[in-house]
Tab-separated table of N, CA and C in Angstrom:
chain	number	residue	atom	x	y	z
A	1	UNK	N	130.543	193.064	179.422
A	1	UNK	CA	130.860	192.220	178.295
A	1	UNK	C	130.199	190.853	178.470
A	2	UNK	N	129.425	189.571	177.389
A	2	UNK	CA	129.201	188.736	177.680
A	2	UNK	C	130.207	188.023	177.592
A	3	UNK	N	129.618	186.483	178.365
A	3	UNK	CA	130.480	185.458	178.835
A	3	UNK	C	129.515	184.613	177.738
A	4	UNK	N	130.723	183.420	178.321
A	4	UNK	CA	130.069	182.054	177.724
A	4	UNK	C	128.646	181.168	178.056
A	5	UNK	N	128.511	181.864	179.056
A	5	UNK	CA	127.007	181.514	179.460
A	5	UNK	C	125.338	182.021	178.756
A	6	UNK	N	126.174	183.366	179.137
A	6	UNK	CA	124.907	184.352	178.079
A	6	UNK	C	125.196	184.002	176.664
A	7	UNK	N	125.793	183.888	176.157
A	7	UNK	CA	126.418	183.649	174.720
A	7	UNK	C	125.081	181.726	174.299
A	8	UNK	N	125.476	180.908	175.285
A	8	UNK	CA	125.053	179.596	174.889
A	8	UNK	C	123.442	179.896	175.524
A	9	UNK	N	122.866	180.643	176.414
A	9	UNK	CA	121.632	181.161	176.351
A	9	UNK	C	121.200	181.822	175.714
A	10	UNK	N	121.820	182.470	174.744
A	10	UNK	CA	120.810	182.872	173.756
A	10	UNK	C	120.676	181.831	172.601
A	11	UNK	N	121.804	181.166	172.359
A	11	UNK	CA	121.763	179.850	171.347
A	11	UNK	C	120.582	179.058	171.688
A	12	UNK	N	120.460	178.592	173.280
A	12	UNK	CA	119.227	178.264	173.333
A	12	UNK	C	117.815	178.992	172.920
A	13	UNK	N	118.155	180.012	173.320
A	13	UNK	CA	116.706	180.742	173.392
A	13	UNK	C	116.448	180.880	171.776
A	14	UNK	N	117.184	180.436	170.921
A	14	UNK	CA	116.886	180.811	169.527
A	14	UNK	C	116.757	179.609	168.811
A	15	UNK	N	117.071	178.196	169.773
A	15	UNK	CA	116.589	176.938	169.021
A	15	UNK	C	115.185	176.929	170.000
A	16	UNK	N	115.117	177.331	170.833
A	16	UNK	CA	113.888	177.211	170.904
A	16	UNK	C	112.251	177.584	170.617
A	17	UNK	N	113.209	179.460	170.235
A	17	UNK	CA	112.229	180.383	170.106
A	17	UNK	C	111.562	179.993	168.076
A	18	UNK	N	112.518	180.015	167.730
A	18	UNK	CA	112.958	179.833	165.903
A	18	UNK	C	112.920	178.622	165.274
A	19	UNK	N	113.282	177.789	165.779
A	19	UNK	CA	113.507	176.762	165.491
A	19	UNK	C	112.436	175.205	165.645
A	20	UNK	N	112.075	174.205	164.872
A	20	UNK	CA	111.111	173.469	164.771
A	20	UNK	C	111.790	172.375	165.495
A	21	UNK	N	110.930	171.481	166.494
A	21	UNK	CA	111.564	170.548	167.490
A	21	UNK	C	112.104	169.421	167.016
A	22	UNK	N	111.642	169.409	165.197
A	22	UNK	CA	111.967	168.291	164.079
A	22	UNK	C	113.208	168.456	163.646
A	23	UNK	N	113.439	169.709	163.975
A	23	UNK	CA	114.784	169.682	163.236
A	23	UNK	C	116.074	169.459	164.007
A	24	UNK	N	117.337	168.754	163.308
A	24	UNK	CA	118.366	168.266	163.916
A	24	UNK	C	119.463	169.177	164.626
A	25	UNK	N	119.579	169.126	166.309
A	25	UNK	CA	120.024	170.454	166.980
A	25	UNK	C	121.422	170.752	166.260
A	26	UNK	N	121.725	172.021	166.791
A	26	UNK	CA	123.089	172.644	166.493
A	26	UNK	C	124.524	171.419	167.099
A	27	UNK	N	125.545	171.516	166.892
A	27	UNK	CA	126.173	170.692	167.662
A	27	UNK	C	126.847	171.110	167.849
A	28	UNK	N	127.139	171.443	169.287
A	28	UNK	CA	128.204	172.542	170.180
A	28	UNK	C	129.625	172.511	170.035
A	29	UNK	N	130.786	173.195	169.789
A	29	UNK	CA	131.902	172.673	170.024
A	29	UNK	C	132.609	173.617	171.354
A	30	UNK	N	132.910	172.452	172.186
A	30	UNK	CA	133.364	173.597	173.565
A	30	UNK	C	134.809	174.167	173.307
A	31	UNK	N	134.809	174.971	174.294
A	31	UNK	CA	136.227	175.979	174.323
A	31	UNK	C	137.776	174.983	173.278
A	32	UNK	N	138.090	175.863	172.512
A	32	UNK	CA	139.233	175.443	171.821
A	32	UNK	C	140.472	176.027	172.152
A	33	UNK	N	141.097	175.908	172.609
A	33	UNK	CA	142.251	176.925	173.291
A	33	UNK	C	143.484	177.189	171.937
A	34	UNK	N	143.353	178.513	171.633
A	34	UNK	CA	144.647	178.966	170.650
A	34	UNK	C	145.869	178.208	171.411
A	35	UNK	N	146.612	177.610	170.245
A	35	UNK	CA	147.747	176.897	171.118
A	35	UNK	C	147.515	175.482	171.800
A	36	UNK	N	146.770	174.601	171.956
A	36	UNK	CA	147.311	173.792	172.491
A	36	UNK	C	147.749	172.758	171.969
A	37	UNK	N	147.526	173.107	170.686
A	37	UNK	CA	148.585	171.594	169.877
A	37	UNK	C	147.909	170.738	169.727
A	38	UNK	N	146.573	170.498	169.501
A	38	UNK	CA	145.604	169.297	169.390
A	38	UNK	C	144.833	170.086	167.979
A	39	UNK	N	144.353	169.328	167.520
A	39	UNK	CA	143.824	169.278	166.248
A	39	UNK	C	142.542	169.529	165.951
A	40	UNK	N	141.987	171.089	165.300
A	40	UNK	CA	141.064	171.122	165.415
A	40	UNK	C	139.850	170.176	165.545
A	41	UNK	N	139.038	170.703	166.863
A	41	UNK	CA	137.908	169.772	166.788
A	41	UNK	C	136.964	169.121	165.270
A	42	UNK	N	136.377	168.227	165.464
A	42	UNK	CA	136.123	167.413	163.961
A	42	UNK	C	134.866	168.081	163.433
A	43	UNK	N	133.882	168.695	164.246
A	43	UNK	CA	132.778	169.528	163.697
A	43	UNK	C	133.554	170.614	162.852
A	44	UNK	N	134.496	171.625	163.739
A	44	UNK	CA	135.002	172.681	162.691
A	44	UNK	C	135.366	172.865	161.472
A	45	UNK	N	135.967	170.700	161.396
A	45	UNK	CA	136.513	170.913	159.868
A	45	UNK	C	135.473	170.400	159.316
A	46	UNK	N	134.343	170.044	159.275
A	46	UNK	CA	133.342	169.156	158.775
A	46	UNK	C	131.675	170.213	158.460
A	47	UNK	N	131.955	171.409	158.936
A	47	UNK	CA	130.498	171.997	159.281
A	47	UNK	C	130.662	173.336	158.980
A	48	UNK	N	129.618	173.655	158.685
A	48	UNK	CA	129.156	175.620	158.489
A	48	UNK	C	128.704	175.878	159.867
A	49	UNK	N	129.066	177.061	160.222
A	49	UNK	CA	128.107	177.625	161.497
A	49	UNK	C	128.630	178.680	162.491
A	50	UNK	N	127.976	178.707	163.527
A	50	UNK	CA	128.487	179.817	163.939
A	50	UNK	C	130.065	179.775	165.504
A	51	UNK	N	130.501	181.040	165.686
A	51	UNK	CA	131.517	180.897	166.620
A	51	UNK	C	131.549	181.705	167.202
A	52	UNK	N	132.008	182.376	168.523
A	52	UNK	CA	132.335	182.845	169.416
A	52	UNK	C	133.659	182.835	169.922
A	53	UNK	N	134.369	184.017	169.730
A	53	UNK	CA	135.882	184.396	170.290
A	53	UNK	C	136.142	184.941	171.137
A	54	UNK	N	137.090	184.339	172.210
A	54	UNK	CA	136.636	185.329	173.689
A	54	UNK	C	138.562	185.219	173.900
A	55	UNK	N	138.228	186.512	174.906
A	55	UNK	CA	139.781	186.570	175.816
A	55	UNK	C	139.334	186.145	177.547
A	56	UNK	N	139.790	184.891	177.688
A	56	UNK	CA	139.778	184.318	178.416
A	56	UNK	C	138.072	184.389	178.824
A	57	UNK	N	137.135	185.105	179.866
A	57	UNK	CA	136.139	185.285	179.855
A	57	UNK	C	135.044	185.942	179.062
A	58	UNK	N	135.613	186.736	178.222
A	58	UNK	CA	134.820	188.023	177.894
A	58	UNK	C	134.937	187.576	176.033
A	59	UNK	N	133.997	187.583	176.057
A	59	UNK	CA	133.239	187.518	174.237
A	59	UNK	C	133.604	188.563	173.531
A	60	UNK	N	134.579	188.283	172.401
A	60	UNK	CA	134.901	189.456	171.765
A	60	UNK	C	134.287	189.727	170.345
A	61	UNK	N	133.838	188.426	169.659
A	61	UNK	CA	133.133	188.718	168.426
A	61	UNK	C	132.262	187.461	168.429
A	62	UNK	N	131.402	187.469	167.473
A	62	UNK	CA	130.368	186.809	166.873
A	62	UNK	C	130.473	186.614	165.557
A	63	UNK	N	131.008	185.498	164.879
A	63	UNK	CA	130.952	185.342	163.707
A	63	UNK	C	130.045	183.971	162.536
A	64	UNK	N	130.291	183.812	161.783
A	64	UNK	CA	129.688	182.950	161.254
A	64	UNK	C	130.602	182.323	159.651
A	65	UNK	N	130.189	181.195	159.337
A	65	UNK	CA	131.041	180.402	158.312
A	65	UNK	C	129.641	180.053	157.119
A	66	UNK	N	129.394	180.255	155.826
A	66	UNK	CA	128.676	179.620	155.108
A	66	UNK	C	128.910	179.569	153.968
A	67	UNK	N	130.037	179.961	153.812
A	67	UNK	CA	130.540	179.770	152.258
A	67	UNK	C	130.684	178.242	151.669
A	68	UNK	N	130.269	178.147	150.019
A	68	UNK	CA	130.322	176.754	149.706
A	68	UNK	C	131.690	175.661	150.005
A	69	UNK	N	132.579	175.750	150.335
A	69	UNK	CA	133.858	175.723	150.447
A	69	UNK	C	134.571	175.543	151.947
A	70	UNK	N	133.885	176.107	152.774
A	70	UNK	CA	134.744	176.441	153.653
A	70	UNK	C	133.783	176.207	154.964
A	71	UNK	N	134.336	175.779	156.302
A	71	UNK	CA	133.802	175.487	157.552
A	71	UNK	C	134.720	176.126	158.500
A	72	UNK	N	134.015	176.054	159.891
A	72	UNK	CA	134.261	176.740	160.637
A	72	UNK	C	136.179	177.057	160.977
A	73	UNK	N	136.952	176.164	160.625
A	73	UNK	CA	138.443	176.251	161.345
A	73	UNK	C	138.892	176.825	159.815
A	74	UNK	N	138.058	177.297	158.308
A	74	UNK	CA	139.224	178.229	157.992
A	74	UNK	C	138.696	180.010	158.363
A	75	UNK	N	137.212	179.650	158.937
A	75	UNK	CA	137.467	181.417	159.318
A	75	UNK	C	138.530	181.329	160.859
A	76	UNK	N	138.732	180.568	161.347
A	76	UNK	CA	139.967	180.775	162.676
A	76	UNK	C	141.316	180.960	161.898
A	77	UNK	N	141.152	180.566	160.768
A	77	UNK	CA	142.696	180.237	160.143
A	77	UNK	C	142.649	181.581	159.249
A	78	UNK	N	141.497	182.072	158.836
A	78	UNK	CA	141.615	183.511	158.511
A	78	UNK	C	142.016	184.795	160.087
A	79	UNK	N	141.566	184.435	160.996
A	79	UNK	CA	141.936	185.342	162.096
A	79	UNK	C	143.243	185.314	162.546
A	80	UNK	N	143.486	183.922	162.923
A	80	UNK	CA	145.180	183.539	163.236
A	80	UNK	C	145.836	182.664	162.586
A	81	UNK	N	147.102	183.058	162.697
A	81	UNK	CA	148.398	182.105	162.688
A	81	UNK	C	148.909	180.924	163.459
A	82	UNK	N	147.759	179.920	162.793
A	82	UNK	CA	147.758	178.281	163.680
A	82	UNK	C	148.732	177.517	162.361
A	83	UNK	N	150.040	177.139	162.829
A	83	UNK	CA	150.789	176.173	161.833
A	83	UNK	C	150.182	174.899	161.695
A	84	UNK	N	150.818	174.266	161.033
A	84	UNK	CA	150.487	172.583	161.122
A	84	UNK	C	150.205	172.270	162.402
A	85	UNK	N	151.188	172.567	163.036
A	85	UNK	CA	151.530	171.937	164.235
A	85	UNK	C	150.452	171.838	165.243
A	86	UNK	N	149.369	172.785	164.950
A	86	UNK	CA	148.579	173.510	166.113
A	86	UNK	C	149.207	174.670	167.124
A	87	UNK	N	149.751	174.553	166.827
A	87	UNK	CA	151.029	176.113	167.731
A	87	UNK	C	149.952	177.081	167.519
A	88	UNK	N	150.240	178.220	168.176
A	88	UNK	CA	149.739	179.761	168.015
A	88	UNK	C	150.730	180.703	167.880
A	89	UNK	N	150.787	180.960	166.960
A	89	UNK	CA	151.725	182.345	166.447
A	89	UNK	C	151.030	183.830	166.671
A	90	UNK	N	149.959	184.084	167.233
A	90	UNK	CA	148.972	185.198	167.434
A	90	UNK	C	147.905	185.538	166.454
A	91	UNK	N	147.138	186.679	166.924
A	91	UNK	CA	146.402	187.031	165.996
A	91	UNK	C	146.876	187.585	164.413
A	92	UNK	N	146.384	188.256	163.366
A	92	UNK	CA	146.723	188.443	162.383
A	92	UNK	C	146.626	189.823	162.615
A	93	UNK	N	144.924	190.086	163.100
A	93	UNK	CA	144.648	192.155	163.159
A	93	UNK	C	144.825	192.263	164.288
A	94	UNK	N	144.621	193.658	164.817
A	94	UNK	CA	144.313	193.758	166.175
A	94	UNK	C	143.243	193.704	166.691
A	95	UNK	N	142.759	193.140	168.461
A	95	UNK	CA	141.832	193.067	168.819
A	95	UNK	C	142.338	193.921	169.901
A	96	UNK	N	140.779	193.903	170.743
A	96	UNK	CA	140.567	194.883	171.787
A	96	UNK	C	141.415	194.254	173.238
A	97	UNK	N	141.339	192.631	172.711
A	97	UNK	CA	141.900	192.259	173.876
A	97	UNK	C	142.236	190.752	173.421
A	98	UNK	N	143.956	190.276	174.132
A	98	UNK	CA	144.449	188.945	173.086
A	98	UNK	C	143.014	187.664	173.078
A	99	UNK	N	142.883	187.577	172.177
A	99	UNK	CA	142.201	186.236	171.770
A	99	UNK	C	142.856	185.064	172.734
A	100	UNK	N	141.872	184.041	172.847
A	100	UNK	CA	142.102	182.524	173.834
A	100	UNK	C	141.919	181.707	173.610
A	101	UNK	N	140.661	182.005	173.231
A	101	UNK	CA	139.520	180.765	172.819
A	101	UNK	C	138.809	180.701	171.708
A	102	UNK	N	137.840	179.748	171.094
A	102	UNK	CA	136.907	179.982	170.347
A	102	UNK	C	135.759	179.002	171.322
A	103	UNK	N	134.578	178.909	171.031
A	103	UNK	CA	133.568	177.594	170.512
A	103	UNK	C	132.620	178.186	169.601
A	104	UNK	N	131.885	177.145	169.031
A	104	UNK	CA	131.159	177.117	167.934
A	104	UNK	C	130.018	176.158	168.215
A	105	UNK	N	129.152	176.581	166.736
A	105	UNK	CA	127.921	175.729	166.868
A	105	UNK	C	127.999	175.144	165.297
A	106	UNK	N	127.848	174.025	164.837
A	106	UNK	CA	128.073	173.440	163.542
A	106	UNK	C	126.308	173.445	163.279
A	107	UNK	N	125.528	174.151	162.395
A	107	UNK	CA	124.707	173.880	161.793
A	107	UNK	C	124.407	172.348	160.851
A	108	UNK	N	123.216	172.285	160.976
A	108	UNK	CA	123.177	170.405	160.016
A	108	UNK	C	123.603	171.250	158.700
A	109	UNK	N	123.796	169.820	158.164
A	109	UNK	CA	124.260	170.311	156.614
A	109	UNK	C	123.076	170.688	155.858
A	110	UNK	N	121.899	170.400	155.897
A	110	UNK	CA	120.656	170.518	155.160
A	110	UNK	C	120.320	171.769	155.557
A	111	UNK	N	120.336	172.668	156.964
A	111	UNK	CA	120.165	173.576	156.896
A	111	UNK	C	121.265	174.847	157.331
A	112	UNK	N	122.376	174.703	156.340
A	112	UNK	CA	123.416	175.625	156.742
A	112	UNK	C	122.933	177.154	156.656
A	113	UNK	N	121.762	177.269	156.124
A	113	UNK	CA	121.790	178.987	155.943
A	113	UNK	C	121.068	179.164	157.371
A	114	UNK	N	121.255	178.328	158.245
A	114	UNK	CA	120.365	178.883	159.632
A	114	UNK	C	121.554	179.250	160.340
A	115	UNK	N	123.095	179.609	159.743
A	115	UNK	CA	124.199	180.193	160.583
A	115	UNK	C	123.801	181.711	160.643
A	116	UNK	N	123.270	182.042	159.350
A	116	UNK	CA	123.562	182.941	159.154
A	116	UNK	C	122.250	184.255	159.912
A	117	UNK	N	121.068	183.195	160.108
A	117	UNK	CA	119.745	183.274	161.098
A	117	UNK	C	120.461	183.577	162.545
A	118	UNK	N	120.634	183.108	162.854
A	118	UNK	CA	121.675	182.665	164.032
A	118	UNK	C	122.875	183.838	164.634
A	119	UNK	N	123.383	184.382	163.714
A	119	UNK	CA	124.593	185.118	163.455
A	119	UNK	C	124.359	186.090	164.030
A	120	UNK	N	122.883	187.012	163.318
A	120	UNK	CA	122.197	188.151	163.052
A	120	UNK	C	121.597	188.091	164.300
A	121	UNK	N	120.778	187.187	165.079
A	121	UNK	CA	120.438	187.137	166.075
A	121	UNK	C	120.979	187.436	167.383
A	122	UNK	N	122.649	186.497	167.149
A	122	UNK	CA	122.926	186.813	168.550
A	122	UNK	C	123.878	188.228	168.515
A	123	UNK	N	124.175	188.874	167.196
A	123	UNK	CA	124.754	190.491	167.294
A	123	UNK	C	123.809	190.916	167.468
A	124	UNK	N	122.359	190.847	167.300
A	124	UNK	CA	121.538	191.609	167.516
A	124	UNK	C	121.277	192.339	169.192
A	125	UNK	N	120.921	190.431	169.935
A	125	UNK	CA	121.111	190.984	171.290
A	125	UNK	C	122.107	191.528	171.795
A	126	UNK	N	123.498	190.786	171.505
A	126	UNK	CA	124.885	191.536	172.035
A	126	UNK	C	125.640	192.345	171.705
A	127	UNK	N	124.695	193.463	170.559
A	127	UNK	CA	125.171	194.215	170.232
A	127	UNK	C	126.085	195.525	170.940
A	128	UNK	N	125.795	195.361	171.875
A	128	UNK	CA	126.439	196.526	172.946
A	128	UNK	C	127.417	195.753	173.591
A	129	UNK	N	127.949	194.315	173.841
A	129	UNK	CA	128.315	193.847	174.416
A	129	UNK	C	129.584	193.192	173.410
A	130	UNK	N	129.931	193.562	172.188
A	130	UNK	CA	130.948	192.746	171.381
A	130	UNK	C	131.931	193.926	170.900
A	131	UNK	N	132.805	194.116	171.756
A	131	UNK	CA	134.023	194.999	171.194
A	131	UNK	C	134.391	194.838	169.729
A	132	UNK	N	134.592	193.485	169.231
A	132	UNK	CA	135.333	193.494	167.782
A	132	UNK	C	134.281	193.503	166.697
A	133	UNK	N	132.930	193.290	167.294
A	133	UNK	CA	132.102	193.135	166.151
A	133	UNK	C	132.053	194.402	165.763
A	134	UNK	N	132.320	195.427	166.476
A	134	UNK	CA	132.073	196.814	165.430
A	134	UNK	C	133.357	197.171	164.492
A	135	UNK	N	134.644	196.669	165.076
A	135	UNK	CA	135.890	197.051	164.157
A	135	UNK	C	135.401	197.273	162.569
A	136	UNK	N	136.650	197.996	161.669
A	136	UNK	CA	136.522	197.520	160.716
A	136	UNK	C	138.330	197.651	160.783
């Protein structure tokens, strides 16, 4: 299964491989822990782009945000049950294994459809390696 390492090496390898040195980088958001009562990070509510959901080490999906409307903390708020509070009430479906974490990458605003570049890329390589990305 990948980790968070292989996961942010291929992010590199795809601003570097794809991507023009003019253009303004991704901006990382590190590990978010389901539950700890702090308030989503400020890229999530502010940005389109992509995320990564892991149980504790192990990467369970690959997703992405680009709808006109919506940034990265309401697809988390589509997966789980985060109150006001920041609490964790659990997942919503089932996964292969409990959810922990997220991080993400906030695309610039000028070029939000490069989440979706991005998205395709890294299921591509980790395609053998993402338990939930095949669910339906």
């Amino acid at each position: 299964m990948a980790n968070l390492a292989r996961l942010k090496d291929l992010v590199r390898e795809f601003e570097e491989k794809y991507r023009g040195s003019e253009l303004e980088p991704f901006i990382f958001v590190d590990e978010y822990i389901f539950g700890c009562k702090e308030p989503w990070p400020m890229v999530t509510t502010t940005h389109k782009g992509v995320y990564g959901i892991f149980s504790n080490n192990d990467l369970l999906y690959v997703g992405k945000v680009t709808g006109k409307t919506r940034v990265i903390c309401h697809r988390m708020n589509d997966y789980f049950k985060i109150p006001e509070d920041f609490s964790y009430e659990g997942p919503k479906d089932n996964w292969s294994q409990e959810p922990t974490h997220f991080v993400a990458w906030g695309v610039p605003d000028d070029s939000f459809f490069e989440a979706s570049s991005l998205e395709e890329f890294l299921i591509e390589k980790l395609k053998n390696e993402l338990p939930d990305n095949t669910r339906k």
